[in-house]
PDB file of C-alpha atoms in Angstrom:
ATOM      1  CA  MET A   1       0.000   0.000   0.000  1.00 46.00           C
ATOM      2  CA  ALA A   2       1.044   3.613  -0.285  1.00 42.00           C
ATOM      3  CA  GLN A   3       3.331   4.799   2.473  1.00 44.00           C
ATOM      4  CA  ARG A   4       2.821   8.225   4.038  1.00 40.00           C
ATOM      5  CA  PRO A   5       5.319   9.321   6.689  1.00 40.00           C
ATOM      6  CA  VAL A   6       3.911  11.409   9.517  1.00 41.00           C
ATOM      7  CA  ALA A   7       5.317  12.497  12.851  1.00 39.00           C
ATOM      8  CA  GLY A   8       5.422   9.741  15.491  1.00 41.00           C
ATOM      9  CA  LYS A   9       4.734  10.294  19.194  1.00 40.00           C
ATOM     10  CA  GLY A  10       4.929   8.372  22.448  1.00 43.00           C
ATOM     11  CA  CYS A  11       7.304   8.347  25.415  1.00 41.00           C
ATOM     12  CA  LEU A  12       8.150   4.687  24.833  1.00 45.00           C
ATOM     13  CA  SER A  13      10.281   5.686  21.829  1.00 46.00           C
ATOM     14  CA  ARG A  14      12.936   6.962  24.216  1.00 49.00           C
ATOM     15  CA  PHE A  15      13.162   3.606  26.008  1.00 46.00           C
ATOM     16  CA  ALA A  16      13.153   1.302  22.994  1.00 52.00           C
ATOM     17  CA  PRO A  17      16.787   1.454  21.788  1.00 55.00           C
ATOM     18  CA  LEU A  18      18.309   0.984  25.251  1.00 52.00           C
ATOM     19  CA  VAL A  19      15.989  -1.858  26.288  1.00 53.00           C
ATOM     20  CA  ILE A  20      16.500  -3.713  23.013  1.00 60.00           C
ATOM     21  CA  ALA A  21      20.267  -3.229  23.154  1.00 59.00           C
ATOM     22  CA  LEU A  22      20.372  -4.700  26.660  1.00 49.00           C
ATOM     23  CA  VAL A  23      18.346  -7.750  25.624  1.00 56.00           C
ATOM     24  CA  LEU A  24      20.504  -8.369  22.569  1.00 57.00           C
ATOM     25  CA  ALA A  25      23.502  -8.202  24.892  1.00 49.00           C
ATOM     26  CA  GLY A  26      21.902 -10.849  27.116  1.00 44.00           C
ATOM     27  CA  CYS A  27      20.845  -8.527  29.933  1.00 32.00           C
ATOM     28  CA  ALA A  28      17.072  -8.897  29.868  1.00 32.00           C
ATOM     29  CA  GLY A  29      15.542  -8.654  33.351  1.00 32.00           C
ATOM     30  CA  GLN A  30      12.192  -9.485  34.826  1.00 32.00           C
ATOM     31  CA  SER A  31      10.321  -7.928  37.697  1.00 31.00           C
ATOM     32  CA  THR A  32       7.791  -9.559  39.976  1.00 29.00           C
ATOM     33  CA  ASP A  33       4.813  -8.028  41.665  1.00 30.00           C
ATOM     34  CA  GLY A  34       5.644  -9.335  45.145  1.00 31.00           C
ATOM     35  CA  GLY A  35       3.808  -8.559  48.331  1.00 32.00           C
ATOM     36  CA  SER A  36       0.475  -9.785  49.586  1.00 31.00           C
ATOM     37  CA  PRO A  37      -2.505  -7.459  49.264  1.00 33.00           C
ATOM     38  CA  SER A  38      -4.428  -6.703  52.388  1.00 33.00           C
ATOM     39  CA  SER A  39      -7.434  -5.750  50.293  1.00 33.00           C
ATOM     40  CA  ALA A  40      -8.285  -4.924  46.701  1.00 34.00           C
ATOM     41  CA  ILE A  41     -10.494  -1.909  46.215  1.00 33.00           C
ATOM     42  CA  SER A  42     -11.683  -0.044  43.157  1.00 36.00           C
ATOM     43  CA  SER A  43      -9.507   2.885  42.067  1.00 37.00           C
ATOM     44  CA  THR A  44     -12.695   4.963  42.023  1.00 38.00           C
ATOM     45  CA  SER A  45     -12.479   5.145  45.814  1.00 38.00           C
ATOM     46  CA  SER A  46     -11.886   8.590  47.297  1.00 43.00           C
ATOM     47  CA  SER A  47      -9.421   7.195  49.843  1.00 77.00           C
ATOM     48  CA  ILE A  48      -6.913   4.975  48.089  1.00 88.00           C
ATOM     49  CA  ALA A  49      -3.544   6.098  49.445  1.00 90.00           C
ATOM     50  CA  GLY A  50      -1.784   3.132  51.019  1.00 91.00           C
ATOM     51  CA  GLN A  51      -4.161   0.613  49.429  1.00 91.00           C
ATOM     52  CA  TRP A  52      -4.118  -1.926  46.620  1.00 91.00           C
ATOM     53  CA  VAL A  53      -6.435  -0.775  43.830  1.00 91.00           C
ATOM     54  CA  THR A  54      -7.953  -2.427  40.786  1.00 89.00           C
ATOM     55  CA  VAL A  55      -7.629  -0.524  37.523  1.00 88.00           C
ATOM     56  CA  GLN A  56     -10.972   0.503  36.031  1.00 88.00           C
ATOM     57  CA  ARG A  57     -11.784   1.564  32.480  1.00 85.00           C
ATOM     58  CA  GLY A  58     -10.308   5.007  31.789  1.00 84.00           C
ATOM     59  CA  ASP A  59      -7.780   4.876  34.630  1.00 86.00           C
ATOM     60  CA  THR A  60      -4.204   6.063  34.101  1.00 87.00           C
ATOM     61  CA  LEU A  61      -1.300   6.223  36.520  1.00 87.00           C
ATOM     62  CA  GLY A  62      -1.746   9.997  36.506  1.00 87.00           C
ATOM     63  CA  THR A  63      -5.408   9.921  37.520  1.00 87.00           C
ATOM     64  CA  ILE A  64      -4.783   7.312  40.214  1.00 90.00           C
ATOM     65  CA  ALA A  65      -1.861   9.341  41.615  1.00 88.00           C
ATOM     66  CA  SER A  66      -4.077  12.445  41.620  1.00 88.00           C
ATOM     67  CA  ARG A  67      -6.894  10.701  43.518  1.00 89.00           C
ATOM     68  CA  ALA A  68      -4.426   9.330  46.053  1.00 89.00           C
ATOM     69  CA  GLY A  69      -2.702  12.681  46.470  1.00 89.00           C
ATOM     70  CA  VAL A  70       0.768  11.202  45.868  1.00 89.00           C
ATOM     71  CA  PRO A  71       3.374  12.194  43.261  1.00 90.00           C
ATOM     72  CA  LEU A  72       3.203  10.262  39.997  1.00 89.00           C
ATOM     73  CA  ALA A  73       6.886   9.311  40.249  1.00 89.00           C
ATOM     74  CA  ARG A  74       6.276   7.731  43.673  1.00 92.00           C
ATOM     75  CA  LEU A  75       3.343   5.696  42.318  1.00 93.00           C
ATOM     76  CA  GLN A  76       5.472   4.489  39.400  1.00 90.00           C
ATOM     77  CA  ARG A  77       8.356   3.485  41.662  1.00 92.00           C
ATOM     78  CA  PHE A  78       6.056   1.518  43.948  1.00 94.00           C
ATOM     79  CA  ASN A  79       4.872  -0.471  40.895  1.00 92.00           C
ATOM     80  CA  PRO A  80       8.142  -1.249  39.061  1.00 86.00           C
ATOM     81  CA  GLY A  81       6.625  -3.957  36.866  1.00 79.00           C
ATOM     82  CA  VAL A  82       3.740  -1.835  35.538  1.00 84.00           C
ATOM     83  CA  ASP A  83       3.810  -0.457  31.979  1.00 80.00           C
ATOM     84  CA  SER A  84       1.979   2.873  32.074  1.00 77.00           C
ATOM     85  CA  GLN A  85       1.313   2.616  28.328  1.00 75.00           C
ATOM     86  CA  ARG A  86      -0.381  -0.783  28.501  1.00 78.00           C
ATOM     87  CA  MET A  87      -2.453  -0.830  31.681  1.00 81.00           C
ATOM     88  CA  ALA A  88      -5.339  -3.282  31.655  1.00 83.00           C
ATOM     89  CA  VAL A  89      -8.746  -3.244  33.318  1.00 84.00           C
ATOM     90  CA  GLY A  90      -8.556  -5.504  36.367  1.00 85.00           C
ATOM     91  CA  GLN A  91      -4.819  -4.938  36.865  1.00 87.00           C
ATOM     92  CA  ARG A  92      -3.891  -4.315  40.502  1.00 89.00           C
ATOM     93  CA  LEU A  93      -1.604  -1.522  41.699  1.00 92.00           C
ATOM     94  CA  LEU A  94      -0.104  -0.667  45.058  1.00 93.00           C
ATOM     95  CA  VAL A  95      -0.729   2.986  45.925  1.00 94.00           C
ATOM     96  CA  PRO A  96       1.826   4.346  48.416  1.00 95.00           C
ATOM     97  CA  SER A  97       0.650   6.083  51.562  1.00 93.00           C
ATOM     98  CA  GLN A  98       1.517   9.655  52.469  1.00 90.00           C
ATOM     99  CA  GLN A  99       4.200   8.323  54.832  1.00 92.00           C
ATOM    100  CA  GLU A 100       5.993   6.278  52.183  1.00 94.00           C
ATOM    101  CA  ARG A 101       8.800   7.658  50.033  1.00 93.00           C
ATOM    102  CA  ALA A 102      10.660   6.481  46.917  1.00 91.00           C
ATOM    103  CA  PRO A 103      13.779   8.573  46.175  1.00 90.00           C
ATOM    104  CA  SER A 104      15.356   7.745  42.829  1.00 81.00           C
ATOM    105  CA  GLY A 105      18.433   6.051  44.264  1.00 80.00           C
ATOM    106  CA  GLY A 106      16.746   4.573  47.335  1.00 84.00           C
ATOM    107  CA  PRO A 107      16.370   3.582  50.035  1.00 91.00           C
ATOM    108  CA  TYR A 108      12.587   3.533  49.869  1.00 94.00           C
ATOM    109  CA  ARG A 109      10.481   4.128  52.977  1.00 94.00           C
ATOM    110  CA  TYR A 110       7.880   1.351  52.946  1.00 96.00           C
ATOM    111  CA  GLN A 111       4.872   0.774  55.188  1.00 95.00           C
ATOM    112  CA  ILE A 112       4.242  -2.837  56.183  1.00 95.00           C
ATOM    113  CA  ARG A 113       0.949  -4.319  54.979  1.00 93.00           C
ATOM    114  CA  SER A 114      -0.883  -7.467  56.041  1.00 90.00           C
ATOM    115  CA  GLY A 115       0.964 -10.568  54.831  1.00 89.00           C
ATOM    116  CA  ASP A 116       4.234  -8.754  54.060  1.00 91.00           C
ATOM    117  CA  THR A 117       7.609 -10.397  54.565  1.00 93.00           C
ATOM    118  CA  PHE A 118      11.075  -9.022  53.887  1.00 92.00           C
ATOM    119  CA  SER A 119      11.442 -11.557  51.068  1.00 90.00           C
ATOM    120  CA  ALA A 120       8.214 -10.434  49.360  1.00 90.00           C
ATOM    121  CA  ILE A 121       9.160  -6.759  49.700  1.00 93.00           C
ATOM    122  CA  ALA A 122      12.624  -7.519  48.315  1.00 90.00           C
ATOM    123  CA  ARG A 123      11.171  -9.278  45.276  1.00 89.00           C
ATOM    124  CA  ARG A 124       8.940  -6.317  44.568  1.00 89.00           C
ATOM    125  CA  PHE A 125      11.695  -3.714  44.619  1.00 89.00           C
ATOM    126  CA  GLY A 126      14.619  -5.732  43.295  1.00 87.00           C
ATOM    127  CA  SER A 127      16.452  -5.960  46.620  1.00 88.00           C
ATOM    128  CA  THR A 128      17.216  -8.838  48.988  1.00 89.00           C
ATOM    129  CA  ALA A 129      15.812  -9.783  52.372  1.00 90.00           C
ATOM    130  CA  GLN A 130      19.330  -9.608  53.808  1.00 90.00           C
ATOM    131  CA  ARG A 131      19.807  -6.022  52.615  1.00 90.00           C
ATOM    132  CA  ILE A 132      16.444  -4.973  54.062  1.00 93.00           C
ATOM    133  CA  GLN A 133      17.245  -6.626  57.400  1.00 93.00           C
ATOM    134  CA  ALA A 134      20.637  -4.892  57.503  1.00 91.00           C
ATOM    135  CA  ALA A 135      18.967  -1.524  56.863  1.00 91.00           C
ATOM    136  CA  ASN A 136      16.533  -2.119  59.731  1.00 93.00           C
ATOM    137  CA  PRO A 137      18.626  -3.515  62.603  1.00 90.00           C
ATOM    138  CA  GLY A 138      15.931  -2.907  65.210  1.00 89.00           C
ATOM    139  CA  VAL A 139      13.163  -4.640  63.284  1.00 91.00           C
ATOM    140  CA  SER A 140      12.362  -8.335  63.706  1.00 92.00           C
ATOM    141  CA  ALA A 141      11.680  -9.998  60.360  1.00 90.00           C
ATOM    142  CA  THR A 142       9.441 -12.543  62.107  1.00 90.00           C
ATOM    143  CA  ASN A 143       7.371  -9.931  63.942  1.00 91.00           C
ATOM    144  CA  LEU A 144       6.462  -7.294  61.360  1.00 93.00           C
ATOM    145  CA  ARG A 145       3.542  -5.052  62.305  1.00 93.00           C
ATOM    146  CA  VAL A 146       0.981  -3.597  59.874  1.00 93.00           C
ATOM    147  CA  GLY A 147       1.683   0.116  59.478  1.00 93.00           C
ATOM    148  CA  GLN A 148       5.328  -0.186  60.540  1.00 94.00           C
ATOM    149  CA  LEU A 149       7.772   1.846  58.400  1.00 95.00           C
ATOM    150  CA  VAL A 150      10.945   0.156  57.152  1.00 95.00           C
ATOM    151  CA  GLN A 151      13.820   1.152  54.874  1.00 94.00           C
ATOM    152  CA  VAL A 152      14.155  -0.752  51.575  1.00 94.00           C
ATOM    153  CA  PRO A 153      17.612  -0.318  49.999  1.00 92.00           C
ATOM    154  CA  LEU A 154      17.715  -0.942  46.266  1.00 85.00           C
ATOM    155  CA  SER A 155      20.149  -3.419  44.795  1.00 71.00           C
ATOM    156  CA  GLY A 156      22.572  -2.406  42.068  1.00 50.00           C
ATOM    157  CA  LYS A 157      20.219  -3.907  39.478  1.00 44.00           C
ATOM    158  CA  ALA A 158      17.172  -1.943  40.576  1.00 39.00           C
ATOM    159  CA  THR A 159      16.455   1.274  38.692  1.00 39.00           C
ATOM    160  CA  SER A 160      13.758   3.820  39.269  1.00 37.00           C
ATOM    161  CA  THR A 161      11.605   5.369  36.591  1.00 37.00           C
ATOM    162  CA  ALA A 162      13.662   8.539  36.806  1.00 37.00           C
ATOM    163  CA  SER A 163      16.974   6.744  36.402  1.00 38.00           C
ATOM    164  CA  ARG A 164      15.600   4.701  33.495  1.00 38.00           C
ATOM    165  CA  ALA A 165      14.477   7.898  31.799  1.00 36.00           C
ATOM    166  CA  SER A 166      17.904   9.413  32.326  1.00 36.00           C
ATOM    167  CA  ALA A 167      19.560   6.331  30.890  1.00 37.00           C
ATOM    168  CA  ALA A 168      17.191   6.341  27.926  1.00 38.00           C
ATOM    169  CA  ALA A 169      18.346   9.834  27.021  1.00 36.00           C
ATOM    170  CA  SER A 170      21.764   8.336  26.236  1.00 38.00           C
ATOM    171  CA  THR A 171      20.642   5.251  24.317  1.00 41.00           C
ATOM    172  CA  SER A 172      23.001   6.004  21.458  1.00 44.00           C
ATOM    173  CA  SER A 173      25.966   5.623  23.805  1.00 43.00           C
ATOM    174  CA  ALA A 174      24.572   2.278  25.007  1.00 46.00           C
ATOM    175  CA  SER A 175      24.751   0.917  21.470  1.00 53.00           C
ATOM    176  CA  ALA A 176      28.155   2.514  21.000  1.00 51.00           C
ATOM    177  CA  ARG A 177      29.554   0.424  23.868  1.00 52.00           C
ATOM    178  CA  LEU A 178      28.846  -2.794  21.956  1.00 56.00           C
ATOM    179  CA  PRO A 179      31.809  -4.250  20.018  1.00 58.00           C
ATOM    180  CA  ASP A 180      32.022  -3.053  16.422  1.00 64.00           C
ATOM    181  CA  PRO A 181      30.523  -5.921  14.360  1.00 64.00           C
ATOM    182  CA  GLY A 182      32.209  -4.704  11.185  1.00 69.00           C
ATOM    183  CA  LYS A 183      30.685  -4.071   7.781  1.00 80.00           C
ATOM    184  CA  VAL A 184      27.036  -5.015   7.290  1.00 83.00           C
ATOM    185  CA  PRO A 185      27.079  -8.387   5.477  1.00 85.00           C
ATOM    186  CA  SER A 186      25.737  -8.834   1.977  1.00 86.00           C
ATOM    187  CA  SER A 187      23.086 -11.220   3.326  1.00 88.00           C
ATOM    188  CA  ALA A 188      21.283  -8.168   4.758  1.00 87.00           C
ATOM    189  CA  ARG A 189      19.553  -7.420   1.480  1.00 90.00           C
ATOM    190  CA  ASN A 190      16.049  -7.828   0.064  1.00 93.00           C
ATOM    191  CA  TRP A 191      14.401  -8.781   3.337  1.00 96.00           C
ATOM    192  CA  SER A 192      10.613  -8.705   3.474  1.00 95.00           C
ATOM    193  CA  TRP A 193       8.699  -5.933   5.224  1.00 96.00           C
ATOM    194  CA  PRO A 194       7.225  -7.240   8.492  1.00 97.00           C
ATOM    195  CA  LEU A 195       3.652  -6.165   7.645  1.00 96.00           C
ATOM    196  CA  ASP A 196       1.468  -6.677   4.578  1.00 95.00           C
ATOM    197  CA  GLU A 197      -0.325  -3.361   5.097  1.00 94.00           C
ATOM    198  CA  TYR A 198       1.456  -0.477   6.786  1.00 94.00           C
ATOM    199  CA  ARG A 199       2.433   3.154   6.756  1.00 94.00           C
ATOM    200  CA  ILE A 200       5.591   4.624   8.218  1.00 94.00           C
ATOM    201  CA  VAL A 201       4.715   6.897  11.132  1.00 92.00           C
ATOM    202  CA  ARG A 202       8.307   7.307  12.279  1.00 92.00           C
ATOM    203  CA  ARG A 203      11.376   6.692  10.190  1.00 92.00           C
ATOM    204  CA  TYR A 204      14.617   5.281  11.564  1.00 92.00           C
ATOM    205  CA  GLY A 205      16.956   8.033  12.708  1.00 90.00           C
ATOM    206  CA  PRO A 206      17.717  10.573  15.460  1.00 87.00           C
ATOM    207  CA  ASP A 207      14.932  12.573  17.081  1.00 79.00           C
ATOM    208  CA  SER A 208      15.057  16.274  17.971  1.00 79.00           C
ATOM    209  CA  HIS A 209      17.247  15.429  20.983  1.00 76.00           C
ATOM    210  CA  GLY A 210      19.712  13.451  18.867  1.00 79.00           C
ATOM    211  CA  THR A 211      18.554  10.085  20.271  1.00 81.00           C
ATOM    212  CA  LEU A 212      18.460   7.323  17.672  1.00 86.00           C
ATOM    213  CA  GLN A 213      14.930   5.952  17.243  1.00 87.00           C
ATOM    214  CA  PRO A 214      13.789   2.719  15.572  1.00 90.00           C
ATOM    215  CA  MET A 215      11.200   2.609  12.815  1.00 93.00           C
ATOM    216  CA  LEU A 216       7.510   2.694  13.759  1.00 94.00           C
ATOM    217  CA  LEU A 217       4.877   1.248  11.421  1.00 95.00           C
ATOM    218  CA  ALA A 218       1.120   1.752  11.729  1.00 95.00           C
ATOM    219  CA  THR A 219      -1.227  -0.981  10.540  1.00 95.00           C
ATOM    220  CA  ASP A 220      -4.777  -2.316  10.944  1.00 95.00           C
ATOM    221  CA  ALA A 221      -6.443  -4.145  13.839  1.00 94.00           C
ATOM    222  CA  GLY A 222      -5.572  -7.845  13.852  1.00 94.00           C
ATOM    223  CA  ALA A 223      -2.473  -7.429  11.679  1.00 96.00           C
ATOM    224  CA  GLN A 224       0.286  -9.968  12.208  1.00 97.00           C
ATOM    225  CA  ALA A 225       3.964  -9.035  12.210  1.00 97.00           C
ATOM    226  CA  LYS A 226       5.937 -11.509  10.094  1.00 98.00           C
ATOM    227  CA  ALA A 227       9.573 -12.551  10.044  1.00 97.00           C
ATOM    228  CA  ALA A 228      11.603 -10.418   7.663  1.00 97.00           C
ATOM    229  CA  ALA A 229      14.080 -13.241   6.994  1.00 96.00           C
ATOM    230  CA  ALA A 230      14.868 -16.818   8.013  1.00 96.00           C
ATOM    231  CA  GLY A 231      16.259 -17.251  11.498  1.00 95.00           C
ATOM    232  CA  GLN A 232      15.624 -18.453  15.045  1.00 95.00           C
ATOM    233  CA  VAL A 233      13.520 -16.800  17.739  1.00 94.00           C
ATOM    234  CA  ARG A 234      15.836 -15.941  20.641  1.00 92.00           C
ATOM    235  CA  PHE A 235      13.370 -13.842  22.652  1.00 91.00           C
ATOM    236  CA  ALA A 236       9.572 -13.986  22.789  1.00 91.00           C
ATOM    237  CA  ASP A 237       8.313 -12.355  25.958  1.00 89.00           C
ATOM    238  CA  SER A 238       7.191  -9.050  27.436  1.00 85.00           C
ATOM    239  CA  MET A 239       9.443  -6.047  28.061  1.00 81.00           C
ATOM    240  CA  ARG A 240       8.857  -3.001  30.179  1.00 69.00           C
ATOM    241  CA  GLN A 241       7.620  -0.099  27.999  1.00 72.00           C
ATOM    242  CA  LEU A 242       7.548  -2.301  24.865  1.00 83.00           C
ATOM    243  CA  GLY A 243       4.751  -4.797  25.456  1.00 86.00           C
ATOM    244  CA  ASN A 244       5.331  -8.228  23.939  1.00 90.00           C
ATOM    245  CA  VAL A 245       8.525  -8.432  21.911  1.00 92.00           C
ATOM    246  CA  VAL A 246       9.983 -10.946  19.463  1.00 95.00           C
ATOM    247  CA  ILE A 247      13.692 -10.930  18.601  1.00 94.00           C
ATOM    248  CA  VAL A 248      14.853 -13.153  15.757  1.00 95.00           C
ATOM    249  CA  HIS A 249      18.522 -13.963  15.212  1.00 94.00           C
ATOM    250  CA  HIS A 250      19.637 -14.429  11.623  1.00 94.00           C
ATOM    251  CA  SER A 251      22.872 -15.572  10.000  1.00 93.00           C
ATOM    252  CA  ASP A 252      25.909 -13.268   9.923  1.00 91.00           C
ATOM    253  CA  ASN A 253      25.196 -11.806  13.394  1.00 91.00           C
ATOM    254  CA  LEU A 254      21.996 -10.036  12.296  1.00 93.00           C
ATOM    255  CA  GLN A 255      18.876  -9.553  14.425  1.00 94.00           C
ATOM    256  CA  SER A 256      15.373  -8.259  13.756  1.00 95.00           C
ATOM    257  CA  VAL A 257      13.115  -6.881  16.509  1.00 95.00           C
ATOM    258  CA  TYR A 258       9.296  -6.699  16.552  1.00 96.00           C
ATOM    259  CA  ALA A 259       7.843  -4.800  19.529  1.00 93.00           C
ATOM    260  CA  LEU A 260       4.536  -3.390  20.833  1.00 92.00           C
ATOM    261  CA  CYS A 261       2.882  -6.728  20.119  1.00 93.00           C
ATOM    262  CA  ASP A 262      -0.393  -7.717  21.746  1.00 92.00           C
ATOM    263  CA  ARG A 263      -0.160 -11.493  21.408  1.00 93.00           C
ATOM    264  CA  LEU A 264       2.834 -13.719  20.662  1.00 95.00           C
ATOM    265  CA  LEU A 265       2.588 -16.409  17.985  1.00 97.00           C
ATOM    266  CA  VAL A 266       6.043 -17.999  18.387  1.00 96.00           C
ATOM    267  CA  LYS A 267       8.201 -19.370  21.197  1.00 94.00           C
ATOM    268  CA  ASN A 268      11.859 -19.128  22.147  1.00 91.00           C
ATOM    269  CA  GLY A 269      14.035 -21.418  20.049  1.00 92.00           C
ATOM    270  CA  GLN A 270      11.546 -21.700  17.199  1.00 95.00           C
ATOM    271  CA  SER A 271      12.939 -21.576  13.652  1.00 96.00           C
ATOM    272  CA  VAL A 272      11.156 -19.207  11.286  1.00 97.00           C
ATOM    273  CA  GLN A 273      11.126 -18.491   7.573  1.00 97.00           C
ATOM    274  CA  PRO A 274      10.420 -15.221   5.754  1.00 96.00           C
ATOM    275  CA  GLY A 275       6.736 -14.467   6.298  1.00 97.00           C
ATOM    276  CA  THR A 276       6.277 -16.645   9.411  1.00 97.00           C
ATOM    277  CA  PRO A 277       3.722 -14.890  11.693  1.00 97.00           C
ATOM    278  CA  LEU A 278       5.447 -13.765  14.901  1.00 98.00           C
ATOM    279  CA  CYS A 279       2.879 -11.733  16.810  1.00 97.00           C
ATOM    280  CA  VAL A 280      -0.385  -9.806  16.595  1.00 96.00           C
ATOM    281  CA  VAL A 281       0.217  -6.056  16.589  1.00 96.00           C
ATOM    282  CA  GLY A 282      -1.193  -4.232  19.617  1.00 92.00           C
ATOM    283  CA  LYS A 283      -3.086  -0.956  19.916  1.00 89.00           C
ATOM    284  CA  HIS A 284      -1.089   1.869  21.472  1.00 80.00           C
ATOM    285  CA  SER A 285      -3.059   3.664  24.180  1.00 73.00           C
ATOM    286  CA  SER A 286      -1.694   7.178  23.561  1.00 70.00           C
ATOM    287  CA  SER A 287      -1.886   7.218  19.746  1.00 77.00           C
ATOM    288  CA  GLY A 288      -4.955   5.004  19.332  1.00 86.00           C
ATOM    289  CA  ARG A 289      -3.125   3.265  16.472  1.00 92.00           C
ATOM    290  CA  TYR A 290      -2.003  -0.295  15.928  1.00 94.00           C
ATOM    291  CA  ASP A 291       1.756   0.272  15.880  1.00 94.00           C
ATOM    292  CA  LEU A 292       4.697  -2.050  15.332  1.00 95.00           C
ATOM    293  CA  LEU A 293       8.149  -0.969  16.454  1.00 94.00           C
ATOM    294  CA  PHE A 294      10.562  -2.593  13.998  1.00 96.00           C
ATOM    295  CA  ASP A 295      14.331  -2.669  14.307  1.00 94.00           C
ATOM    296  CA  ILE A 296      17.181  -4.413  12.484  1.00 94.00           C
ATOM    297  CA  ARG A 297      20.551  -4.809  14.163  1.00 92.00           C
ATOM    298  CA  HIS A 298      24.004  -6.105  13.275  1.00 89.00           C
ATOM    299  CA  GLY A 299      25.917  -7.377  16.287  1.00 87.00           C
ATOM    300  CA  GLY A 300      23.431  -5.522  18.491  1.00 84.00           C
ATOM    301  CA  LYS A 301      24.014  -2.191  16.739  1.00 87.00           C
ATOM    302  CA  PRO A 302      21.026  -0.674  14.905  1.00 90.00           C
ATOM    303  CA  ILE A 303      21.075  -0.235  11.146  1.00 92.00           C
ATOM    304  CA  ASN A 304      18.596   1.497   8.870  1.00 93.00           C
ATOM    305  CA  PRO A 305      15.877  -1.036   7.942  1.00 94.00           C
ATOM    306  CA  THR A 306      15.282   0.640   4.578  1.00 92.00           C
ATOM    307  CA  SER A 307      18.809  -0.370   3.548  1.00 92.00           C
ATOM    308  CA  VAL A 308      17.885  -4.030   4.136  1.00 94.00           C
ATOM    309  CA  LEU A 309      14.206  -4.320   3.178  1.00 94.00           C
ATOM    310  CA  LYS A 310      13.097  -4.763  -0.414  1.00 87.00           C
TER     311      LYS A 310
END
């Protein structure tokens, strides 16, 4: 179909290159929800600070933070596994109380809830039970009291929303730290476009801040992203800020990335051919479009897809 480039939007574009680069380098991480809810209440409640809430239709992190009277950054940091761009009705969030704090580098000030243990709190915030115990020498891990305030130091792997945003601003340097893979091989030619019907809403290249951005393609509801070339699926799972993602490794140290997917159609280790369906493209909440983030890399370093696709 005819292609018509228009300006692309969305905060996730700043996270994409760094997150993908880390996964291609073998550094993909996962976060767990952790903790035991004392109660689940609707986020339409007028008194939700300190409670677990259930996301209702139309809710955003911003509106929930406003109703609770807590800063948005604090709400985000107390829910490290939540993608603000892909919140779902029925999803449960922990809203911090007015006494709790979440400075960007830690330690967090956390209020004990019914069923909490140091291990569960550690899993939630990417720390360890030992580190939490060391930060609270006067607190008995076997006698925690509801409402008690404890310090939660963050491990070296834990990053806040603010620190992730800061790191995303230098995504070009993250790719630059990868070893130089050399000249793009001749096999990176005449690959198929990943969608049958599409329009380019953001071309590959630097944005107004000089940060390199991957290509973004808009398509129709129900569209399936397809493998651009033969290869093997090395990653088929969800990523923070990117929804479901498929990464296919090809010969000559080449990789193709398909992100913002709604439903995966392949599994890790699966061999694919050009045109093999990989995922169903998802609808982006801020743009209202069905968008596919598409990236091609050589040795983990991004290259312009238009130089490879036919």
